[in-house]
Amino acid sequence: MTEFRPKYITFDCYGTLTNFDMAGAARRVYGSQLSATTMASFIKDFAAYRLDEVLGAWKPYFEVVHNSVERACKRNGVVFRPEDAQRINQEIHTWGPHPDVPAGLAKVAREIPLVILSNSMKNLIMSNVEKLGAPFHTVITAEETGAYKPHMKGFEYMLDKLGCGPEDITHVSSSFRYDLMTAYDLGIKSKVWVNRGHEPANPFYEYSEVADIGGLAAAVGLEPLRRSA
C-alpha cells in the first residue's frame, strides 16, 4: 500500500465497479442448449474473443459483443443467431455495482475527484454509472477516445483531458490485461488491483492490492492502513 494522494482516482468500470456479468448473460441465452462442459468452453472463448476484438480498430461495443458471440459459437459448434447476441447486449444496461462499491466510493469521492475510463459507449455506460452511487468528475469511453483498452491511446487521451501526468493519478482496475499492464507501461506508478478473482496476481506490475473498493481509501492515504496481526 502507498500513502500517495492522487489528484484523480481513475477507474475501469466494468468488472471493477459494475458487476460485469457477460458469463451469466451467456448462460441465460445458451445454458439450456449446451452441456456444462461446452458452456464452460463457450464462456472462456467468448471472453478471449472480446479481448481480441478490441485490439483492432475501434468499432461500436455492440459489434464487439456480436462478433465475439458469433466466433464463440463457431468454435463450439453452436448455431449462431444475431438475436442471441442482441439479448446479451441488452443486458448490459441493467447491470449494477458490486455490493462493496457504493460505500467504498463514498469514502473517497468527498476528497478526490473520480474518473472512469471504460471500454464502452456514452449511450451505454451512463445507465451503469448512475447505479454506482457516487459522483464522477468525468466519464470517458472508448467511443470518445477512438480506441479500446488495452491500447495506450485511451489512457493518453484521459491524461490530456485531465491536464495531468501519469505521476498525478491512481488507476484502479480488476484487470491486468485490459488496464494495469498498460498503466505500468505508461509510467502510472500508483495502481490499485481490485482482486475480483478475474485474473491471477502479477506482482511485476507494481500495484497495491485490495479485496474490494472498501480498501481504496487506505490505498490512497485517506484512512490508516489496515495491519494484519
CSV table of C-alpha atoms in Angstrom, one decimal, residues 66-172:
chain,number,residue,atom,x,y,z
A,66,HIS,CA,-21.9,-9.6,-31.6
A,67,ASN,CA,-18.6,-10.7,-33.2
A,68,SER,CA,-17.4,-12.4,-30.1
A,69,VAL,CA,-20.6,-14.4,-29.6
A,70,GLU,CA,-20.5,-15.4,-33.3
A,71,ARG,CA,-16.9,-16.6,-33.1
A,72,ALA,CA,-17.5,-18.5,-29.8
A,73,CYS,CA,-20.5,-20.2,-31.4
A,74,LYS,CA,-18.4,-21.3,-34.4
A,75,ARG,CA,-15.6,-22.6,-32.2
A,76,ASN,CA,-18.0,-24.6,-30.1
A,77,GLY,CA,-20.4,-25.9,-32.8
A,78,VAL,CA,-23.3,-23.8,-31.7
A,79,VAL,CA,-25.8,-22.3,-34.2
A,80,PHE,CA,-25.4,-18.5,-34.1
A,81,ARG,CA,-28.4,-16.3,-34.2
A,82,PRO,CA,-27.9,-12.5,-34.2
A,83,GLU,CA,-30.9,-12.1,-31.8
A,84,ASP,CA,-29.0,-14.1,-29.2
A,85,ALA,CA,-26.1,-11.6,-29.3
A,86,GLN,CA,-28.6,-8.8,-29.1
A,87,ARG,CA,-30.1,-10.3,-25.9
A,88,ILE,CA,-26.6,-10.3,-24.3
A,89,ASN,CA,-26.0,-6.7,-25.4
A,90,GLN,CA,-29.4,-5.6,-23.9
A,91,GLU,CA,-28.5,-7.0,-20.5
A,92,ILE,CA,-25.5,-4.6,-20.1
A,93,HIS,CA,-27.8,-1.6,-19.4
A,94,THR,CA,-29.3,-3.5,-16.4
A,95,TRP,CA,-26.0,-4.3,-14.6
A,96,GLY,CA,-25.4,-2.6,-11.2
A,97,PRO,CA,-22.4,-2.3,-8.9
A,98,HIS,CA,-20.6,-4.9,-6.9
A,99,PRO,CA,-22.1,-4.7,-3.4
A,100,ASP,CA,-18.9,-3.1,-1.9
A,101,VAL,CA,-18.8,-0.3,-4.5
A,102,PRO,CA,-21.2,2.5,-3.3
A,103,ALA,CA,-19.9,2.7,0.2
A,104,GLY,CA,-16.3,2.3,-0.9
A,105,LEU,CA,-16.6,5.1,-3.4
A,106,ALA,CA,-18.4,7.3,-0.9
A,107,LYS,CA,-15.2,7.2,1.3
A,108,VAL,CA,-13.0,8.7,-1.4
A,109,ALA,CA,-15.4,10.8,-3.5
A,110,ARG,CA,-15.6,13.5,-0.8
A,111,GLU,CA,-11.8,14.1,-1.0
A,112,ILE,CA,-10.6,13.2,-4.5
A,113,PRO,CA,-12.3,13.5,-7.9
A,114,LEU,CA,-13.3,10.2,-9.5
A,115,VAL,CA,-12.9,9.5,-13.2
A,116,ILE,CA,-13.9,6.5,-15.3
A,117,LEU,CA,-12.1,5.3,-18.4
A,118,SER,CA,-14.2,2.5,-19.9
A,119,ASN,CA,-14.4,0.2,-22.9
A,120,SER,CA,-17.9,1.4,-23.5
A,121,MET,CA,-20.1,4.0,-25.3
A,122,LYS,CA,-21.8,7.1,-23.9
A,123,ASN,CA,-25.3,5.8,-24.6
A,124,LEU,CA,-24.5,2.5,-22.9
A,125,ILE,CA,-22.4,3.3,-19.8
A,126,MET,CA,-24.4,6.0,-18.1
A,127,SER,CA,-27.2,3.6,-17.1
A,128,ASN,CA,-24.5,1.7,-15.2
A,129,VAL,CA,-22.7,4.8,-13.8
A,130,GLU,CA,-26.0,6.1,-12.3
A,131,LYS,CA,-26.2,2.9,-10.3
A,132,LEU,CA,-22.7,3.3,-8.7
A,133,GLY,CA,-24.0,5.8,-6.0
A,134,ALA,CA,-21.1,8.3,-6.3
A,135,PRO,CA,-20.4,11.5,-8.3
A,136,PHE,CA,-17.9,11.2,-11.1
A,137,HIS,CA,-15.9,14.2,-12.3
A,138,THR,CA,-15.6,12.7,-15.8
A,139,VAL,CA,-16.7,9.6,-17.6
A,140,ILE,CA,-14.5,8.8,-20.7
A,141,THR,CA,-15.4,6.0,-23.1
A,142,ALA,CA,-13.6,4.2,-25.9
A,143,GLU,CA,-16.1,5.8,-28.2
A,144,GLU,CA,-14.7,9.2,-27.2
A,145,THR,CA,-11.1,8.2,-27.4
A,146,GLY,CA,-11.3,6.1,-30.6
A,147,ALA,CA,-9.6,3.1,-29.0
A,148,TYR,CA,-10.3,0.4,-26.6
A,149,LYS,CA,-8.1,-0.6,-23.7
A,150,PRO,CA,-5.5,-2.1,-23.5
A,151,HIS,CA,-4.4,0.4,-26.3
A,152,MET,CA,-2.5,3.3,-24.8
A,153,LYS,CA,-4.5,5.9,-26.7
A,154,GLY,CA,-7.3,5.9,-24.2
A,155,PHE,CA,-5.1,6.5,-21.2
A,156,GLU,CA,-3.2,9.2,-23.1
A,157,TYR,CA,-6.4,10.9,-24.0
A,158,MET,CA,-7.6,10.8,-20.4
A,159,LEU,CA,-4.4,12.3,-19.1
A,160,ASP,CA,-4.6,15.1,-21.6
A,161,LYS,CA,-8.3,15.8,-20.8
A,162,LEU,CA,-7.5,15.9,-17.1
A,163,GLY,CA,-4.4,18.1,-17.7
A,164,CYS,CA,-2.1,15.9,-15.6
A,165,GLY,CA,0.6,13.4,-16.0
A,166,PRO,CA,0.9,9.7,-15.1
A,167,GLU,CA,2.5,10.7,-11.8
A,168,ASP,CA,-0.7,12.5,-10.7
A,169,ILE,CA,-3.2,9.7,-10.7
A,170,THR,CA,-4.1,6.4,-9.1
A,171,HIS,CA,-5.6,3.9,-11.6
A,172,VAL,CA,-7.9,1.2,-10.2
